[in-house]
C-alpha atoms as a PDB file:
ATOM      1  CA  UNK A   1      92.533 103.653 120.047  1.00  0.00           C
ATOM      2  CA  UNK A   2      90.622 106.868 120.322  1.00  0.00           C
ATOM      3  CA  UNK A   3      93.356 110.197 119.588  1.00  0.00           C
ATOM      4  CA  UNK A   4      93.101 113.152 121.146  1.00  0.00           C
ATOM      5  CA  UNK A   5      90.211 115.811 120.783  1.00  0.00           C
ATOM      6  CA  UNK A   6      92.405 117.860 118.301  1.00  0.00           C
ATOM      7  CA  UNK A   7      93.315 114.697 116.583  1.00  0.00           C
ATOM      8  CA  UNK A   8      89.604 113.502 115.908  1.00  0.00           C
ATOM      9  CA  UNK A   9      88.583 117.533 115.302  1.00  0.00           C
ATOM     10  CA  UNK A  10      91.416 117.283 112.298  1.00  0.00           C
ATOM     11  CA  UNK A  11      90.401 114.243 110.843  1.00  0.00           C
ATOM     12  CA  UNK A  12      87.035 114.795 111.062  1.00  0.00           C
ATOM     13  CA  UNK A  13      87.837 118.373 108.778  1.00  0.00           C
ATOM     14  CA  UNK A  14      89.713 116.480 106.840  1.00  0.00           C
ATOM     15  CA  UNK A  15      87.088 113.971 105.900  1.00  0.00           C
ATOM     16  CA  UNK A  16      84.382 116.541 105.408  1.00  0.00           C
ATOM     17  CA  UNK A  17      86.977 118.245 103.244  1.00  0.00           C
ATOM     18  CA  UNK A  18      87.578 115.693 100.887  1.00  0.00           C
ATOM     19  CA  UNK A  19      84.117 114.550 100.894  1.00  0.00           C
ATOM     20  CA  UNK A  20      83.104 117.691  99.836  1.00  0.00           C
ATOM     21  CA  UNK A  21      85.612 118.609  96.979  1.00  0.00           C
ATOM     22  CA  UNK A  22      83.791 116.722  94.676  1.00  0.00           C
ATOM     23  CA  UNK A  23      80.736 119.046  95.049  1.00  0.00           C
ATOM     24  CA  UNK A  24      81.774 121.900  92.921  1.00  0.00           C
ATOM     25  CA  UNK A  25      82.460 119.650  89.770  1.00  0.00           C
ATOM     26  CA  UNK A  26      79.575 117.309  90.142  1.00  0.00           C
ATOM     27  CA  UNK A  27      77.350 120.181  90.143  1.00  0.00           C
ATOM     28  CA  UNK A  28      78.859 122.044  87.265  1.00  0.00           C
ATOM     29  CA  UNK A  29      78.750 118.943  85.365  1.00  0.00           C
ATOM     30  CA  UNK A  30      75.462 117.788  85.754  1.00  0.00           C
ATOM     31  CA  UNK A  31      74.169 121.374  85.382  1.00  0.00           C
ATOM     32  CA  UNK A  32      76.239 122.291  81.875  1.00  0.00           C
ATOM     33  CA  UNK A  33      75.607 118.566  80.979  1.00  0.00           C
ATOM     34  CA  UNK A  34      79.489 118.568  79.941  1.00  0.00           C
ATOM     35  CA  UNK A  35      82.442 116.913  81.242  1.00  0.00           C
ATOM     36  CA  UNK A  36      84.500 116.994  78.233  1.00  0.00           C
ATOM     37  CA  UNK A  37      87.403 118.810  80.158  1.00  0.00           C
ATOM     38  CA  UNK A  38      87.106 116.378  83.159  1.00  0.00           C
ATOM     39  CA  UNK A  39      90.365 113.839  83.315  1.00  0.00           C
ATOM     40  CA  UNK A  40      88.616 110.095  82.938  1.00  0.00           C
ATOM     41  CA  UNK A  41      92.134 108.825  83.776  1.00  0.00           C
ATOM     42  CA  UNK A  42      92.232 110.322  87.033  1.00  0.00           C
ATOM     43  CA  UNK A  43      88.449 109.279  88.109  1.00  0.00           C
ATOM     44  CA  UNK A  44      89.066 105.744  87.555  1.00  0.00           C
ATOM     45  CA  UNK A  45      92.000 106.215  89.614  1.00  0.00           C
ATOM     46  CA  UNK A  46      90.497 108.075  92.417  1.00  0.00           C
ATOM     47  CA  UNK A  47      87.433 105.534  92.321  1.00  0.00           C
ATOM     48  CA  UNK A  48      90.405 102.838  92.597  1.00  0.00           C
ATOM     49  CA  UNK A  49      91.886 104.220  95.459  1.00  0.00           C
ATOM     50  CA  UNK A  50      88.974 105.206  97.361  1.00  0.00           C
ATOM     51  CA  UNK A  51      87.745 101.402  96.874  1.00  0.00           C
ATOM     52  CA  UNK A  52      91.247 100.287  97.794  1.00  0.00           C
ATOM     53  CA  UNK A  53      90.943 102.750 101.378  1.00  0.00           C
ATOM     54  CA  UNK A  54      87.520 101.553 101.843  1.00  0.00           C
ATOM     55  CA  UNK A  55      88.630  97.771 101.718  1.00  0.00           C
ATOM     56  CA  UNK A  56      91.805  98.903 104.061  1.00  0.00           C
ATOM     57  CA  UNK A  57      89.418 100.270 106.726  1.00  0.00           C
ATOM     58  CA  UNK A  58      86.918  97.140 106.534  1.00  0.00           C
ATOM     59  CA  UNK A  59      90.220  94.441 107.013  1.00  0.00           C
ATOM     60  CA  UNK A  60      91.515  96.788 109.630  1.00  0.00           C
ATOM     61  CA  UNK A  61      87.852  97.659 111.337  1.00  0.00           C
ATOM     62  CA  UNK A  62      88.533 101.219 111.189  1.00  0.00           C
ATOM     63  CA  UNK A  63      85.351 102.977 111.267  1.00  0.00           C
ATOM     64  CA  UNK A  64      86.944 106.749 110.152  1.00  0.00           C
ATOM     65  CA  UNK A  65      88.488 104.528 107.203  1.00  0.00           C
ATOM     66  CA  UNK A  66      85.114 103.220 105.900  1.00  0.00           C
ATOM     67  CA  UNK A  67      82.966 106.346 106.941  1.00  0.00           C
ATOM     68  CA  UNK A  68      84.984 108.834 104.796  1.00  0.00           C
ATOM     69  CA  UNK A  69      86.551 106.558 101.937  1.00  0.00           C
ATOM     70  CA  UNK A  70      82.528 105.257 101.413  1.00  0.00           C
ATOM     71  CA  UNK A  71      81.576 109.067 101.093  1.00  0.00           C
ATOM     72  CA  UNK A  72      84.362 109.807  98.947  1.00  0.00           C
ATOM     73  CA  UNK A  73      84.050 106.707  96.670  1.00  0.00           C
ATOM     74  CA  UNK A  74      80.278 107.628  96.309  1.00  0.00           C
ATOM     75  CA  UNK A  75      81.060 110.890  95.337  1.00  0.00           C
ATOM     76  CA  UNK A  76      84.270 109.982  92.690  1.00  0.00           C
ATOM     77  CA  UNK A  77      82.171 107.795  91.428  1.00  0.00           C
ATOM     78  CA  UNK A  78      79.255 109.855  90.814  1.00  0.00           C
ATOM     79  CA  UNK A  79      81.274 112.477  89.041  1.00  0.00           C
ATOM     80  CA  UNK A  80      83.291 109.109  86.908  1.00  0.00           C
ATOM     81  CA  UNK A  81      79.358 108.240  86.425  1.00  0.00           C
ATOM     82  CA  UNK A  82      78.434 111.698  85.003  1.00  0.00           C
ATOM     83  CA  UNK A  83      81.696 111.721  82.979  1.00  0.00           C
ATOM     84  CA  UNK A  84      80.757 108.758  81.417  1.00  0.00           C
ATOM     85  CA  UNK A  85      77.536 110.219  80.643  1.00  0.00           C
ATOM     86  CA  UNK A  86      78.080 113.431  79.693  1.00  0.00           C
ATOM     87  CA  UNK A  87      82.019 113.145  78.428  1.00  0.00           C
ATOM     88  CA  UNK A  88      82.237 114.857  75.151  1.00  0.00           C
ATOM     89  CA  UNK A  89      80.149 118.203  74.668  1.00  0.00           C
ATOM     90  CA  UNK A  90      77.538 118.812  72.636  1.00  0.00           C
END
């Protein structure tokens, strides 16, 4: 079922949103090569969740679901991946 315009223009913000919040520390990580203050805890939990949304959105065919939780679980992972990497500081 299709919402109205102002529905999809909010959810489509709010995707893009998300999706991009992961920018800022991905890019200060990888360019400081340092992600000692970055929470591991809470990366394998948002990875988690995003995987859990993305599976939601596949069983329920919801192609908003799997569009934006994909994005966002590439993204939480890459910063989990770069945490991993670059976790402790010098």
């Amino acid at each position: 079922m299709e919402g109205s315009p102002l529905a999809v223009l909010v959810g489509t913000l709010a995707a893009l949103l998300s999706i991009g919040s992961f920018a800022p520390q991905i890019i200060k990580t990888w360019r400081e090569r340092d992600a000692s203050a970055v929470s591991l805890r809470m990366y394998v939990v948002t990875v988690t969740g995003f995987g859990c949304w993305l599976t939601y959105g596949l069983m329920i065919q919801a192609w908003p679901v799997i569009a934006s939780n994909l994005a966002c679980l590439v993204m939480s992972g890459a910063m989990l991946a770069l945490k991993l990497r670059f976790g402790r500081a010098g």
